[in-house]
């Protein structure tokens, strides 16, 4: 399968009064046609900046793409002018934001918000656009779409609005859909529905999806592959199975341990101790070293390269170095992995 | 959809109203379109072209109270009425009353009866003849208490007029009779040596009785009902905005009239008035039509464009003579003498005002420029203060009751009051408090005796000293000072019957001497008219009273 | 909706009644009379005048009479200007004031929104600083000084516009500008801060992510939402224009209604004070209602009435 998107060594910084915030520090990943890539990481790890850089939605100034390339179907988006980007946004790549309460225009009818990008990119007549908007509302599971299409956002519930937002994003059949924490602001039952919907849509439309979340728990259901981000870098990447059943980076272990349980019976929830690094002044070695109980001397001195675990599975931790002592993930994590396997078997 | 419709209809209503107003505007523009042409040309007048258009433009600041001469009671109305109406007499260019509507005037020996013969060619602007009945009608109408004329007292010189006006007598008994169309007989209460000055005053003007009887509101607007008998007639009256006068073709002396049009604007802002003058939109700025902003006077003086003419008016402070400490003449004198009048006219009022050391203005008594005392005399003031304090039984100045100086709210009155407050403090060691109130409130306070020292001014109604002196003849009425002198009153009384004008003047001077010796009032300065005008404007007649007649005016 | 408007109208009548009552008694409590002059009038004439204008009745009866005349919308004769009724004064003065006010409101809105929008779109650039300097000037310079300044520069120095009077369209420009300056500055600041807030909103990012260009975003998404505070400022704007017109009409010699408001008080012209107050109050109350209706039309989130009413 060919890559629809390839991000190579992307570096993004913000120039603030406090200094240069190196929000993204050399990120590499790719997305294949029709697949879903999940980007996971704590808040502030650079997920949004990475994906908004793809859309070139980063405000400049203060933002700046310091280096790297973003190849979408082979052409580098970094080199495109703003005018050229307008032809990519909405048409080739669309985006869904975290908070459905604020990401829709409160004074514009839902229908018009959906139609806008169709009319702009597909150059179709208003009446046709409206028909399509109703179809889309239907597709995202909004009942009575003929009526809903003429309503305003405040007449929709939170979950409904996120569905509507998805309809907006899907309006001109994008090749890549970026969903930036689309369920974070919603309550749990609605979360599950939206995830189902995204999966469903992908099946129907074969769109590639980048799914961003800080919650590993939701990843297993939706993603084909996972990229774990920390401190503006990707620290581990692999297929869902590889990352869940065979995690290598201590940060991934931490995420797994702190995962809110999907099943009530499970106990022991451990947040990762400490706080994320200061990106104005990033640490020298492994950015996670300070919070890593397995950290070795080298972790504080040298940045680990991406060690290959399998053809599809890589992780940036010195623990994978041949000289490193063999360590097992902590017991909680091992328990969880067992649990995942059981559940997968059940299915 | 419904909402959209509603929004749309609101917008529609708004725009219709707007369009309607716009339409109004446009028609207004058309009506005055020849106007704007004039503007341009009169600007070039200022540039010195001599084949000038004979259009006079000035600002009268506000809407006149009434353009019915029987009701008018203000300078603004007067400024218009003097051009549009004419009395039995008119103050001529030399300042003396001349025959006007009357072609002949006979006076009885006892000065109590006048017989006027109305000019044969005297006509109203609609062609009606001006008759003796028109005068009789107008005067009696003004005296009729039902008509609420606030200036009816100007007619009290006529026999039984006061009684009729106050409801004690009958209108029929008033001493004005139209013997026939041409002959008007007037009987007076007392001999009145200055009666022919009075007949030039607007309350004595005639009214077209034929029209007034048919139409009570004839004077409310310009139009066919508004007829006048003077050099000009009113062709347009846009309330609160402008008045346009044009020559009256029916006027008996129409050949003397040179102006083709007079345009009075009503802008109640004197800076704007002066600015408009500088732009050539007015031919006159300042008194008596409008006024000059005080701040602008020094620079106008410097560039030589300022005109100053003394007029019959006195700015004075009244003392409440029944309240301590001003029930004592020495205290009154002390306060009066301690005022540096020269300083005030030079540094505060600045428009050529003359220090007043007398009550009657020099336009009436020419030697009153000198007056009865020094413009400031601190030594004498201190002496009088000491004497007064002793007489009232105080231990010292500090022992005196607190003194408050009142004035009606205005920047210039306040400046003068502050300066005088300083002078009294410095020269007499007396601390005086200032208090100001808005005009309507202030005048009530004064009339009710609720004051100690109060500012007031008097502008002559007619050109005779009696007009200033009789203010203090009786207690009450206009005499807020409550001062009374038998001697003063009887001198005024006697002067009425004195037929020899020199002797009469002497009597009046003697009376004034008493007034200035008793000092119920402290005169401060004599008023002036200050104005700037188009250099080519000639023969504007300004009387000693300060009012202006445009009958003979023209541009060179 | 209709039910709601009906309710509002009822409140307006109540408000008006309160205004009439308070004004009436305050006015009559003020010392000074409409007929007081330097020379005291003969008592007979004074009594006559008072009887003629009904001032001899008990204050309460006068009040009742006045309420009746308000209902009949007949404010009686002016006590100061002979032969003119208050209704005449209003019908002659109001069209002028209305035209001036509308022009000023239009200028304040158009220039204010333009200035504010430019400032927000060029945030922290020279355009922003320039616009905000203009706005600060507009707010801090009182309108009568602004009027004199404009008069001096545009009419006297450059002679491009007439100094004063109300004759042609050219005559309306300076007074309208002077009248509009403060509200314009206020609207500019309001628009700017509101625009900045809206620009930072997620839905603007959404709009951008759809591929709209900046004009489309500004016109379709930013302006309308940024206009909400401006629309809610319309009520205060109208009253600012109304009260501001007193000074401006005086300076420019405009025969509007504003100057009656001030001069009638110094003249103690009771009928004019009341007539003008009632008229301005009705005007203001109606405009506020219209603004509220307009607001609900622009912002779908605002409901005028409860659901039943819709
Ligand atoms: N406009 C900005 N100015 C300065 N710093 C920013 C800006 N936007 C994001 N950052 C910084 O970039 C880092 C990454 O942010 P983000 O990508 O939003 O994290 P997340 O992974 O939670 O989406 C954070 O440290 C954040 O403070
Ligand atoms: Mg984020």
mmCIF file of C-alpha atoms in Angstrom, chain B residues 3 6-7 10 14 17-18 21 24-25 29 32 35 63-66 71 145-150 153 156 165-166 217 219-220 239-242 265-269 272 275-276 279 281 438-441 443-444 447 456-458 461 477-478, chain C residues 1 31-33 35-42 44-45 48-49 52 79-84 89 92 95 98-99 102 151 155-156 159 162-169 172 250-253 255 259-260 263 265-266 268 290 293 296-297 302:
data_model
loop_
_atom_site.group_PDB
_atom_site.id
_atom_site.type_symbol
_atom_site.label_atom_id
_atom_site.label_comp_id
_atom_site.label_asym_id
_atom_site.label_seq_id
_atom_site.Cartn_x
_atom_site.Cartn_y
_atom_site.Cartn_z
ATOM 1 C CA UNK B 3 -37.238 36.277 11.205
ATOM 2 C CA UNK B 6 -39.103 40.840 10.143
ATOM 3 C CA UNK B 7 -35.507 42.058 9.946
ATOM 4 C CA UNK B 10 -37.518 46.838 10.080
ATOM 5 C CA UNK B 14 -35.909 52.697 8.688
ATOM 6 C CA UNK B 17 -38.080 57.225 7.097
ATOM 7 C CA UNK B 18 -34.531 58.040 6.183
ATOM 8 C CA UNK B 21 -36.031 62.914 5.679
ATOM 9 C CA UNK B 24 -37.024 66.955 3.095
ATOM 10 C CA UNK B 25 -33.423 67.849 3.043
ATOM 11 C CA UNK B 29 -31.697 72.591 -0.434
ATOM 12 C CA UNK B 32 -32.174 77.868 -0.549
ATOM 13 C CA UNK B 35 -28.661 81.080 -1.233
ATOM 14 C CA UNK B 63 -35.537 82.261 17.921
ATOM 15 C CA UNK B 64 -37.220 85.614 18.677
ATOM 16 C CA UNK B 65 -39.743 85.415 21.487
ATOM 17 C CA UNK B 66 -42.464 86.811 19.280
ATOM 18 C CA UNK B 71 -45.860 90.693 22.625
ATOM 19 C CA UNK B 145 -54.599 91.604 30.424
ATOM 20 C CA UNK B 146 -56.069 88.638 28.542
ATOM 21 C CA UNK B 147 -53.327 88.909 25.978
ATOM 22 C CA UNK B 148 -50.537 88.424 28.498
ATOM 23 C CA UNK B 149 -48.164 90.928 26.999
ATOM 24 C CA UNK B 150 -45.149 90.978 29.266
ATOM 25 C CA UNK B 153 -45.923 98.292 31.108
ATOM 26 C CA UNK B 156 -48.092 102.862 31.122
ATOM 27 C CA UNK B 165 -53.589 96.439 32.225
ATOM 28 C CA UNK B 166 -53.833 95.463 35.871
ATOM 29 C CA UNK B 217 -52.299 83.783 15.263
ATOM 30 C CA UNK B 219 -47.786 86.530 13.872
ATOM 31 C CA UNK B 220 -46.884 82.843 14.222
ATOM 32 C CA UNK B 239 -38.357 78.532 13.202
ATOM 33 C CA UNK B 240 -35.190 78.150 15.184
ATOM 34 C CA UNK B 241 -33.226 78.366 11.970
ATOM 35 C CA UNK B 242 -33.533 81.527 9.934
ATOM 36 C CA UNK B 265 -29.555 82.976 11.042
ATOM 37 C CA UNK B 266 -30.091 81.544 14.517
ATOM 38 C CA UNK B 267 -26.864 79.995 15.663
ATOM 39 C CA UNK B 268 -26.581 79.940 19.402
ATOM 40 C CA UNK B 269 -22.813 79.641 19.414
ATOM 41 C CA UNK B 272 -19.448 79.527 15.152
ATOM 42 C CA UNK B 275 -16.071 81.589 12.189
ATOM 43 C CA UNK B 276 -18.937 81.951 9.756
ATOM 44 C CA UNK B 279 -15.737 82.552 5.984
ATOM 45 C CA UNK B 281 -21.110 83.708 5.444
ATOM 46 C CA UNK B 438 -29.144 79.757 37.041
ATOM 47 C CA UNK B 439 -30.993 82.834 35.710
ATOM 48 C CA UNK B 440 -34.581 81.798 36.448
ATOM 49 C CA UNK B 441 -33.647 80.862 39.988
ATOM 50 C CA UNK B 443 -33.945 86.429 39.432
ATOM 51 C CA UNK B 444 -36.467 84.939 41.843
ATOM 52 C CA UNK B 447 -36.980 89.698 43.689
ATOM 53 C CA UNK B 456 -27.567 92.930 37.601
ATOM 54 C CA UNK B 457 -27.403 95.002 34.468
ATOM 55 C CA UNK B 458 -29.740 97.432 32.843
ATOM 56 C CA UNK B 461 -35.447 100.803 26.752
ATOM 57 C CA UNK B 477 -41.058 96.083 41.540
ATOM 58 C CA UNK B 478 -37.703 96.264 39.926
ATOM 59 C CA UNK C 1 -42.794 36.730 19.577
ATOM 60 C CA UNK C 31 -37.191 77.173 41.692
ATOM 61 C CA UNK C 32 -37.817 79.863 39.090
ATOM 62 C CA UNK C 33 -40.804 80.415 36.869
ATOM 63 C CA UNK C 35 -42.316 84.261 33.418
ATOM 64 C CA UNK C 36 -39.663 85.592 35.749
ATOM 65 C CA UNK C 37 -37.753 88.421 34.165
ATOM 66 C CA UNK C 38 -35.643 91.323 35.253
ATOM 67 C CA UNK C 39 -38.725 93.431 35.657
ATOM 68 C CA UNK C 40 -41.317 91.808 37.831
ATOM 69 C CA UNK C 41 -44.596 91.460 35.996
ATOM 70 C CA UNK C 42 -47.654 93.227 37.359
ATOM 71 C CA UNK C 44 -52.531 90.807 37.341
ATOM 72 C CA UNK C 45 -50.547 89.838 34.267
ATOM 73 C CA UNK C 48 -53.387 85.930 33.854
ATOM 74 C CA UNK C 49 -50.426 84.158 32.351
ATOM 75 C CA UNK C 52 -53.797 80.903 30.622
ATOM 76 C CA UNK C 79 -44.538 79.046 27.221
ATOM 77 C CA UNK C 80 -41.565 80.761 25.691
ATOM 78 C CA UNK C 81 -42.197 80.951 21.977
ATOM 79 C CA UNK C 82 -45.450 82.716 21.299
ATOM 80 C CA UNK C 83 -47.754 81.088 18.850
ATOM 81 C CA UNK C 84 -45.803 77.850 18.615
ATOM 82 C CA UNK C 89 -41.417 72.373 17.682
ATOM 83 C CA UNK C 92 -40.096 70.851 12.833
ATOM 84 C CA UNK C 95 -36.751 65.439 11.096
ATOM 85 C CA UNK C 98 -33.297 62.408 12.943
ATOM 86 C CA UNK C 99 -31.397 62.958 9.716
ATOM 87 C CA UNK C 102 -29.000 58.655 11.350
ATOM 88 C CA UNK C 151 -14.796 73.235 11.997
ATOM 89 C CA UNK C 155 -14.187 74.736 7.201
ATOM 90 C CA UNK C 156 -11.844 77.571 8.085
ATOM 91 C CA UNK C 159 -12.606 75.788 3.271
ATOM 92 C CA UNK C 162 -19.383 74.934 5.344
ATOM 93 C CA UNK C 163 -18.837 76.209 8.887
ATOM 94 C CA UNK C 164 -22.378 75.810 10.142
ATOM 95 C CA UNK C 165 -26.109 75.739 9.304
ATOM 96 C CA UNK C 166 -28.290 73.013 7.896
ATOM 97 C CA UNK C 167 -28.799 73.547 4.205
ATOM 98 C CA UNK C 168 -27.251 70.961 1.934
ATOM 99 C CA UNK C 169 -25.642 67.575 2.324
ATOM 100 C CA UNK C 172 -24.387 67.759 7.400
ATOM 101 C CA UNK C 250 -25.843 74.343 19.180
ATOM 102 C CA UNK C 251 -22.340 74.604 17.754
ATOM 103 C CA UNK C 252 -23.442 74.122 14.169
ATOM 104 C CA UNK C 253 -26.624 76.141 14.439
ATOM 105 C CA UNK C 255 -32.513 73.697 13.947
ATOM 106 C CA UNK C 259 -31.244 72.424 21.620
ATOM 107 C CA UNK C 260 -34.825 72.656 22.895
ATOM 108 C CA UNK C 263 -32.925 75.851 26.370
ATOM 109 C CA UNK C 265 -34.885 74.010 30.933
ATOM 110 C CA UNK C 266 -33.175 77.395 31.310
ATOM 111 C CA UNK C 268 -38.513 76.977 32.464
ATOM 112 C CA UNK C 290 -36.017 47.486 17.907
ATOM 113 C CA UNK C 293 -35.475 42.459 18.109
ATOM 114 C CA UNK C 296 -32.388 38.233 18.297
ATOM 115 C CA UNK C 297 -32.516 38.127 14.522
ATOM 116 C CA UNK C 302 -30.972 34.706 21.716
#
